Short mmCIF file of N, CA and C in Angstrom, two decimals:
data_model
loop_
_atom_site.label_atom_id
_atom_site.label_comp_id
_atom_site.label_asym_id
_atom_site.label_seq_id
_atom_site.Cartn_x
_atom_site.Cartn_y
_atom_site.Cartn_z
N TYR A 5 92.99 180.66 138.55
CA TYR A 5 93.60 181.09 137.31
C TYR A 5 92.87 179.99 136.16
N TYR A 6 92.40 180.49 135.17
CA TYR A 6 92.25 179.79 134.04
C TYR A 6 92.91 180.38 132.80
N PRO A 7 93.72 179.57 132.06
CA PRO A 7 94.51 180.18 130.66
C PRO A 7 93.55 180.67 129.65
N THR A 8 93.68 182.06 129.44
CA THR A 8 92.56 182.27 128.12
C THR A 8 93.48 182.77 127.15
N VAL A 9 92.79 182.76 125.82
CA VAL A 9 93.57 183.08 124.65
C VAL A 9 94.35 184.46 124.98
N ALA A 10 93.94 185.50 125.26
CA ALA A 10 94.63 186.65 125.68
C ALA A 10 95.85 186.46 126.40
N ALA A 11 95.72 185.54 127.39
CA ALA A 11 96.86 185.69 128.21
C ALA A 11 97.78 184.60 127.67
N LEU A 12 97.50 183.74 126.96
CA LEU A 12 98.38 182.77 126.21
C LEU A 12 99.11 183.46 125.17
N ASP A 13 98.37 184.29 124.19
CA ASP A 13 98.76 185.44 123.56
C ASP A 13 99.81 186.31 123.80
N GLU A 14 99.63 186.99 124.99
CA GLU A 14 100.52 187.74 125.71
C GLU A 14 101.78 187.14 125.99
N ALA A 15 101.54 185.95 126.67
CA ALA A 15 102.89 185.29 127.18
C ALA A 15 103.57 184.75 125.80
N TRP A 16 103.00 184.50 124.84
CA TRP A 16 103.49 184.13 123.52
C TRP A 16 104.41 185.13 122.90
N ALA A 17 103.81 186.36 122.84
CA ALA A 17 104.56 187.43 122.22
C ALA A 17 105.61 188.16 123.04
N THR A 18 105.62 187.92 124.71
CA THR A 18 106.52 188.39 125.45
C THR A 18 107.95 187.32 125.18
N ALA A 19 107.56 186.19 125.17
CA ALA A 19 108.82 184.99 124.85
C ALA A 19 109.36 185.31 123.61
N GLN A 20 108.61 185.47 122.58
CA GLN A 20 109.24 185.97 121.07
C GLN A 20 109.97 187.01 121.07
N ALA A 21 109.46 188.21 121.89
CA ALA A 21 110.40 189.39 121.63
C ALA A 21 111.62 189.02 122.46
N ALA A 22 111.58 188.34 123.45
CA ALA A 22 112.84 188.02 124.22
C ALA A 22 113.73 187.12 123.68
N GLY A 23 113.33 186.66 122.48
CA GLY A 23 114.06 185.64 121.58
C GLY A 23 114.15 184.34 122.09
N ASN A 24 112.99 184.06 122.70
CA ASN A 24 112.62 182.37 123.45
C ASN A 24 111.41 182.03 122.66
N PRO A 25 111.19 181.67 121.44
CA PRO A 25 109.99 181.12 121.12
C PRO A 25 109.53 180.06 121.71
N PRO A 26 108.28 180.07 122.22
CA PRO A 26 107.85 178.68 123.01
C PRO A 26 107.82 177.63 122.12
N ARG A 27 107.85 176.42 122.60
CA ARG A 27 107.69 175.30 121.98
C ARG A 27 106.78 174.15 122.60
N ILE A 28 106.30 174.51 123.99
CA ILE A 28 105.40 173.71 124.51
C ILE A 28 104.58 174.65 125.30
N LEU A 29 103.44 174.04 125.72
CA LEU A 29 102.58 174.45 126.89
C LEU A 29 102.14 173.52 127.60
N LEU A 30 102.49 173.72 128.68
CA LEU A 30 102.56 172.71 129.93
C LEU A 30 101.29 173.06 131.10
N LEU A 31 100.58 172.22 130.77
CA LEU A 31 99.21 172.25 131.83
C LEU A 31 99.35 171.28 132.79
N SER A 32 99.31 171.43 133.99
CA SER A 32 99.24 170.80 135.31
C SER A 32 97.62 170.73 135.79
N HIS A 33 97.20 169.55 135.38
CA HIS A 33 95.81 169.43 135.70
C HIS A 33 95.30 168.00 135.87
N PRO A 34 94.57 167.69 137.28
CA PRO A 34 94.36 168.69 138.00
C PRO A 34 95.64 169.42 138.80
N HIS A 35 95.37 170.87 139.47
CA HIS A 35 96.35 171.42 140.22
C HIS A 35 96.71 170.66 141.28
N ASN A 36 98.15 170.81 141.75
CA ASN A 36 98.71 170.04 143.11
C ASN A 36 98.82 171.32 143.86
N PRO A 37 98.37 171.30 145.04
CA PRO A 37 98.15 170.17 145.95
C PRO A 37 96.54 170.42 146.26
N LEU A 38 95.62 171.33 145.27
CA LEU A 38 94.27 171.43 145.61
C LEU A 38 93.39 170.46 144.65
N GLY A 39 93.96 170.05 143.68
CA GLY A 39 92.92 169.29 142.99
C GLY A 39 92.11 169.94 142.18
N ILE A 40 92.28 171.23 141.72
CA ILE A 40 91.31 172.18 141.07
C ILE A 40 91.48 171.57 139.37
N CYS A 41 90.38 171.27 138.98
CA CYS A 41 90.54 170.92 137.40
C CYS A 41 90.06 172.07 136.54
N TYR A 42 90.81 172.05 135.32
CA TYR A 42 90.34 173.19 134.24
C TYR A 42 89.19 172.30 133.87
N PRO A 43 88.01 173.42 133.35
CA PRO A 43 86.53 173.03 132.59
C PRO A 43 86.90 172.49 131.41
N PRO A 44 86.35 171.74 130.59
CA PRO A 44 86.60 171.23 129.35
C PRO A 44 86.80 172.25 128.31
N ASP A 45 85.92 173.21 128.49
CA ASP A 45 86.12 174.61 127.65
C ASP A 45 87.48 174.91 127.56
N VAL A 46 88.00 175.44 128.70
CA VAL A 46 89.32 176.02 128.98
C VAL A 46 90.33 175.15 128.41
N LEU A 47 90.40 173.60 128.54
CA LEU A 47 91.20 172.64 127.97
C LEU A 47 91.12 172.60 126.35
N GLN A 48 89.76 172.90 125.65
CA GLN A 48 89.85 172.84 124.34
C GLN A 48 90.06 174.15 123.86
N THR A 49 90.18 175.39 124.80
CA THR A 49 90.64 176.37 124.14
C THR A 49 92.40 176.53 124.08
N CYS A 50 92.79 175.59 125.13
CA CYS A 50 94.45 175.69 125.17
C CYS A 50 94.87 174.86 123.92
N LEU A 51 94.07 173.64 123.89
CA LEU A 51 94.34 172.63 122.62
C LEU A 51 94.23 173.39 121.34
N GLU A 52 93.18 174.27 120.92
CA GLU A 52 93.20 174.99 119.67
C GLU A 52 93.97 175.98 119.70
N TRP A 53 94.54 176.65 120.71
CA TRP A 53 95.75 177.63 120.68
C TRP A 53 97.06 176.99 120.33
N CYS A 54 97.30 175.87 120.98
CA CYS A 54 98.44 175.11 120.56
C CYS A 54 98.29 174.88 119.08
N LEU A 55 97.29 174.15 118.56
CA LEU A 55 97.28 174.06 117.42
C LEU A 55 97.63 175.09 116.30
N ALA A 56 97.01 176.44 116.64
CA ALA A 56 97.01 177.27 115.75
C ALA A 56 98.32 177.73 115.79
N HIS A 57 99.32 177.71 116.98
CA HIS A 57 100.74 178.29 116.99
C HIS A 57 101.72 177.30 117.10
N GLU A 58 101.21 175.97 116.67
CA GLU A 58 101.91 174.85 116.14
C GLU A 58 102.98 174.49 117.33
N ILE A 59 102.61 174.47 118.63
CA ILE A 59 103.40 174.10 119.73
C ILE A 59 102.69 172.93 120.29
N HIS A 60 103.76 172.02 120.88
CA HIS A 60 103.16 170.91 121.83
C HIS A 60 102.43 171.32 123.00
N LEU A 61 101.42 170.72 123.27
CA LEU A 61 100.87 170.63 124.41
C LEU A 61 101.05 169.44 125.27
N ILE A 62 101.48 169.71 126.40
CA ILE A 62 101.87 168.50 127.46
C ILE A 62 101.03 168.71 128.78
N ALA A 63 100.07 167.93 128.85
CA ALA A 63 99.08 167.91 129.89
C ALA A 63 99.61 166.82 131.20
N ASP A 64 100.16 167.36 132.20
CA ASP A 64 100.53 166.46 133.37
C ASP A 64 99.15 166.17 134.12
N GLU A 65 98.69 164.88 134.02
CA GLU A 65 97.43 164.49 134.74
C GLU A 65 97.90 163.65 135.92
N ILE A 66 99.06 163.53 136.13
CA ILE A 66 99.38 162.65 137.41
C ILE A 66 98.51 162.53 138.62
N TYR A 67 98.03 163.70 138.95
CA TYR A 67 97.10 163.81 140.13
C TYR A 67 95.55 163.59 139.56
N ALA A 68 95.18 163.18 138.67
CA ALA A 68 93.96 162.78 138.12
C ALA A 68 93.17 161.85 139.15
N GLY A 69 93.89 161.18 139.87
CA GLY A 69 93.18 160.17 140.82
C GLY A 69 92.96 160.75 142.21
N SER A 70 93.23 162.06 142.42
CA SER A 70 93.44 162.77 143.51
C SER A 70 92.07 163.65 143.78
N VAL A 71 91.21 163.84 142.83
CA VAL A 71 90.06 164.60 142.59
C VAL A 71 89.07 164.27 143.68
N TYR A 72 88.59 164.95 144.83
CA TYR A 72 87.45 164.48 145.55
C TYR A 72 86.44 165.37 145.28
N ASN A 73 85.43 164.87 145.72
CA ASN A 73 84.01 165.89 145.78
C ASN A 73 84.31 166.70 147.12
N THR A 74 83.71 167.91 146.87
CA THR A 74 83.92 168.81 148.16
C THR A 74 82.60 168.82 148.85
N HIS A 75 82.57 169.04 150.36
CA HIS A 75 81.16 168.78 151.08
C HIS A 75 81.21 170.09 151.62
N THR A 76 79.87 170.57 151.89
CA THR A 76 79.60 171.63 152.50
C THR A 76 78.86 171.77 153.89
N THR A 77 79.62 172.02 154.82
CA THR A 77 79.49 171.90 156.16
C THR A 77 78.58 173.26 156.67
N THR A 78 77.51 173.44 157.06
CA THR A 78 77.17 174.66 157.98
C THR A 78 76.75 174.23 159.45
N GLN A 79 77.12 174.97 160.04
CA GLN A 79 76.77 174.74 161.62
C GLN A 79 75.97 175.95 161.98
N GLY A 80 74.68 175.48 162.65
CA GLY A 80 73.69 176.35 163.04
C GLY A 80 73.90 176.35 164.54
N LYS A 81 72.93 177.19 164.99
CA LYS A 81 72.79 177.18 166.67
C LYS A 81 72.52 175.73 167.32
N ASP A 82 71.76 175.06 166.61
CA ASP A 82 71.30 173.88 167.19
C ASP A 82 71.76 172.54 166.51
N SER A 83 72.18 172.60 165.17
CA SER A 83 72.32 171.54 164.29
C SER A 83 73.67 171.82 163.66
N THR A 84 73.89 170.81 163.06
CA THR A 84 75.11 170.71 161.68
C THR A 84 74.73 170.00 160.58
N THR A 85 74.73 170.52 159.38
CA THR A 85 74.00 170.02 158.18
C THR A 85 75.21 169.88 157.28
N THR A 86 75.45 168.75 156.62
CA THR A 86 76.31 168.58 155.64
C THR A 86 75.81 168.17 154.35
N THR A 87 75.91 168.75 153.15
CA THR A 87 75.66 168.40 151.87
C THR A 87 76.70 167.58 151.11
N ASN A 88 76.19 167.01 150.27
CA ASN A 88 77.20 166.25 149.45
C ASN A 88 77.08 166.92 147.81
N GLU A 89 76.50 168.09 147.91
CA GLU A 89 76.55 168.73 146.68
C GLU A 89 78.12 169.23 146.32
N SER A 90 78.62 169.01 145.26
CA SER A 90 79.98 169.42 144.61
C SER A 90 80.16 170.81 143.77
N THR A 91 80.77 171.73 144.18
CA THR A 91 80.84 172.90 143.33
C THR A 91 81.90 172.67 142.42
N ALA A 92 82.99 171.57 142.52
CA ALA A 92 84.29 171.32 141.88
C ALA A 92 83.93 170.99 140.38
N VAL A 93 84.82 171.21 139.54
CA VAL A 93 84.79 171.03 138.07
C VAL A 93 85.34 169.50 138.29
N PRO A 94 84.67 168.88 137.51
CA PRO A 94 84.90 167.29 137.28
C PRO A 94 86.21 167.35 136.41
N PHE A 95 86.94 166.17 136.52
CA PHE A 95 88.13 165.98 135.82
C PHE A 95 88.05 165.51 134.49
N THR A 96 88.42 166.18 133.58
CA THR A 96 88.32 165.79 132.14
C THR A 96 89.62 165.55 131.42
N SER A 97 90.11 164.51 131.02
CA SER A 97 91.26 164.24 130.43
C SER A 97 91.36 165.02 129.00
N MET A 98 92.87 165.27 128.68
CA MET A 98 92.92 165.98 127.68
C MET A 98 92.86 164.94 126.44
N LEU A 99 93.07 163.75 126.78
CA LEU A 99 92.97 162.56 125.61
C LEU A 99 91.56 162.44 125.44
N GLN A 100 90.58 162.72 126.23
CA GLN A 100 89.04 162.70 126.12
C GLN A 100 88.79 163.91 124.86
N LEU A 101 89.47 164.96 125.11
CA LEU A 101 89.30 166.29 124.10
C LEU A 101 89.79 165.76 122.74
N ALA A 102 91.03 165.34 122.70
CA ALA A 102 91.62 164.95 121.70
C ALA A 102 91.14 163.99 120.74
N ALA A 103 90.56 163.01 121.27
CA ALA A 103 89.92 161.88 120.70
C ALA A 103 88.50 162.30 120.16
N GLY A 104 87.92 163.09 120.80
CA GLY A 104 86.70 163.64 120.60
C GLY A 104 86.27 164.11 119.15
#
């Protein structure tokens, strides 16, 4: 799941209608326990959304050191092939975007 403007707007409207105006958006990035990272464009979208709605963005990046490359192993009839090609999104800190 990646947050989108539509999903954030829907959650915002639901909270507002319930009388609970949101004050923060908390992103756990990378995710625990899988270490999945949000792409920079998703982080930028969240940052811009928070600015537009005047709410704080808190980025929990405690697991940033736990992001590992993925390896693909294919077992054939007579051999095993391992590649070091990673399909994982590399970690980008919110501080990198905010400073950029």
